[in-house]
Coordinates of C-alpha atoms and ligand atoms in Angstrom, one line a residue:
M167 CA 52.6 -35.6 23.0
T168 CA 53.2 -39.1 21.6
D169 CA 51.3 -39.6 18.4
Y170 CA 50.0 -43.2 18.9
K171 CA 47.5 -43.0 16.0
T172 CA 50.3 -42.3 13.6
M173 CA 52.4 -45.1 15.0
A174 CA 49.5 -47.5 14.6
A175 CA 49.0 -46.4 11.1
Q176 CA 52.7 -47.0 10.3
I177 CA 52.4 -50.5 11.7
R178 CA 49.3 -51.2 9.7
A179 CA 51.1 -50.0 6.5
L180 CA 54.1 -52.3 7.4
A181 CA 51.7 -55.2 7.8
E182 CA 50.4 -54.7 4.3
E183 CA 53.9 -55.7 3.1
E184 CA 54.5 -58.7 5.5
R185 CA 52.4 -60.0 8.4
D186 CA 54.9 -62.6 9.8
C187 CA 55.3 -61.7 13.4
V188 CA 59.2 -61.6 13.4
P189 CA 59.7 -58.8 10.8
L190 CA 56.5 -57.0 11.7
L191 CA 57.3 -56.9 15.5
A192 CA 60.9 -56.0 14.7
N193 CA 59.7 -52.9 12.7
A194 CA 57.0 -52.2 15.2
A195 CA 59.7 -52.0 17.9
A196 CA 61.6 -49.6 15.8
V197 CA 58.5 -47.4 15.1
I198 CA 57.7 -47.2 18.8
F199 CA 61.3 -46.6 20.0
G200 CA 61.7 -43.9 17.4
G201 CA 58.3 -42.4 18.0
M202 CA 58.4 -41.8 21.8
D203 CA 60.5 -39.5 23.8
E204 CA 62.2 -40.3 27.1
I205 CA 62.1 -44.1 26.8
N206 CA 65.1 -46.5 26.9
W207 CA 63.5 -49.8 25.8
A208 CA 60.6 -50.8 23.6
G209 CA 59.7 -54.3 22.5
F210 CA 57.9 -57.5 22.9
Y211 CA 57.8 -60.6 25.1
L212 CA 55.8 -63.6 23.4
T213 CA 53.9 -66.3 25.1
D214 CA 55.8 -69.6 25.3
G215 CA 53.9 -72.1 27.3
E216 CA 53.8 -70.8 30.9
D217 CA 56.5 -68.3 30.1
L218 CA 57.1 -65.1 28.2
L219 CA 60.0 -65.3 25.8
L220 CA 62.0 -62.2 24.7
G221 CA 60.9 -61.1 21.2
P222 CA 62.0 -58.2 18.9
F223 CA 62.9 -55.1 20.8
Q224 CA 65.0 -51.9 20.6
G225 CA 67.2 -51.0 23.7
K226 CA 69.8 -52.8 25.8
P227 CA 69.9 -56.6 25.9
A228 CA 67.1 -57.8 28.1
C229 CA 66.2 -60.9 30.3
I230 CA 65.1 -63.7 28.1
R231 CA 62.5 -65.6 29.9
I232 CA 59.8 -64.3 32.4
K233 CA 57.4 -66.6 34.2
K234 CA 53.7 -65.7 34.0
G235 CA 52.8 -63.7 37.1
K236 CA 56.4 -62.5 37.6
G237 CA 57.7 -59.0 37.0
V238 CA 55.7 -56.2 35.4
C239 CA 55.3 -58.2 32.1
G240 CA 54.1 -61.4 33.8
S241 CA 51.8 -59.4 36.1
A242 CA 50.2 -57.7 33.1
V243 CA 49.5 -61.1 31.6
M244 CA 47.8 -62.3 34.7
R245 CA 45.7 -59.0 34.8
G246 CA 44.9 -59.2 31.1
S247 CA 45.0 -55.4 30.6
V248 CA 47.5 -52.5 30.6
L249 CA 49.7 -52.2 33.5
R250 CA 51.4 -48.9 34.2
V251 CA 54.1 -48.7 36.9
D252 CA 55.2 -45.2 37.8
D253 CA 58.2 -46.3 40.0
V254 CA 59.5 -49.7 39.2
H255 CA 61.6 -49.7 42.4
A256 CA 58.3 -49.7 44.3
F257 CA 56.8 -52.6 42.3
P258 CA 57.3 -56.0 44.1
G259 CA 59.0 -58.5 41.9
H260 CA 60.0 -56.0 39.2
I261 CA 62.7 -57.5 36.9
A262 CA 65.5 -55.0 36.2
C263 CA 67.0 -55.5 32.7
D264 CA 68.3 -52.0 32.1
E265 CA 69.2 -50.5 35.5
A266 CA 68.3 -47.1 34.1
S267 CA 64.6 -48.0 33.9
R268 CA 62.4 -46.1 36.3
S269 CA 58.9 -46.4 35.0
E270 CA 57.2 -49.0 32.7
L271 CA 54.1 -49.7 30.7
V272 CA 53.0 -53.2 29.6
A273 CA 50.1 -53.9 27.3
P274 CA 49.0 -57.5 26.6
M275 CA 48.4 -58.5 23.0
I276 CA 45.3 -60.7 22.6
S277 CA 44.8 -62.7 19.3
G278 CA 42.2 -65.4 18.8
G279 CA 41.0 -65.0 22.5
R280 CA 44.4 -65.7 24.0
I281 CA 47.3 -63.6 25.1
V282 CA 50.0 -64.0 22.5
G283 CA 52.5 -61.7 24.3
V284 CA 53.0 -58.2 25.7
L285 CA 54.2 -54.9 24.4
D286 CA 56.7 -53.5 27.0
I287 CA 57.9 -49.9 27.1
D288 CA 60.5 -48.7 29.7
S289 CA 61.5 -45.2 30.7
P290 CA 64.5 -43.9 32.6
F291 CA 62.2 -41.2 34.2
E292 CA 59.9 -41.9 37.1
G293 CA 56.2 -41.4 36.3
R294 CA 56.9 -41.0 32.5
F295 CA 53.6 -42.5 31.5
D296 CA 50.0 -41.3 32.1
E297 CA 46.5 -42.4 31.2
S298 CA 46.9 -41.2 27.6
D299 CA 50.0 -43.4 27.3
E300 CA 48.0 -46.4 28.7
A301 CA 45.3 -45.9 26.0
G302 CA 48.1 -45.4 23.3
A303 CA 49.9 -48.6 24.3
A304 CA 46.6 -50.5 24.4
L305 CA 45.9 -49.2 20.8
L306 CA 49.4 -50.3 19.6
A307 CA 49.0 -53.7 21.3
E308 CA 45.5 -54.2 19.7
T309 CA 46.8 -53.1 16.2
I310 CA 49.8 -55.4 16.4
A311 CA 47.8 -58.4 17.8
R312 CA 45.3 -57.9 14.9
E313 CA 47.9 -57.4 12.1
A314 CA 50.6 -59.9 13.0
D315 CA 50.6 -63.5 11.9
F316 CA 51.7 -65.5 15.1
S317 CA 51.3 -68.9 13.4
R318 CA 55.0 -69.6 13.3
L319 CA 54.9 -69.6 17.1
A320 CA 52.3 -72.4 17.3
P321 CA 53.5 -75.9 18.2
A322 CA 54.2 -78.1 15.2
P323 CA 51.3 -80.3 14.3
R324 CA 51.6 -83.9 15.4
D325 CA 51.6 -86.7 12.8
Ligands
LIG485 N1 61.0 -54.9 33.7 C1 60.3 -56.1 33.1 C2 61.3 -57.0 32.4 C3 61.5 -56.7 31.0 S1 62.5 -55.3 30.8 O1 61.9 -54.1 31.4 C4 62.8 -55.1 29.2 C5 59.5 -56.8 34.1 O2 59.5 -56.6 35.3 O3 58.7 -57.7 33.7

């Protein structure tokens, strides 16, 4: 079984050293990718206006921009809660980045009352994720949203 509590504790420990979202999310992707079996991609898409923009991840190169409401990631943003897809081929609008992906788990990250991005985890196995993974991904997304400093992503102040 995946030990989500230990991964969350590792991410909190990393945040004690540096909260900037780039290094923290990069290390969080490494913690998650290394801490889970039977997955082929783990990482982040970050809110950029009406889009989601690719952030730090582990796995094969992925699509860079996703419109809100599109794909599993954009649908999870519209929904505002964890979205688990047992068979991505049966999900209308699924965006295939790594053609090996068969199931997917996306958890929105909410900070300051807004969705700052999503945690996205892909597996090459159909039905890889269950309810405990949904709760685990939600825990990781909450932890990262609380610990990371996303201020570098905010628009520059006007003069
Ligand atoms: N499958 C996602 C796109 C991102 S990749 O899985 C890394 C989606 O449908 O939103």
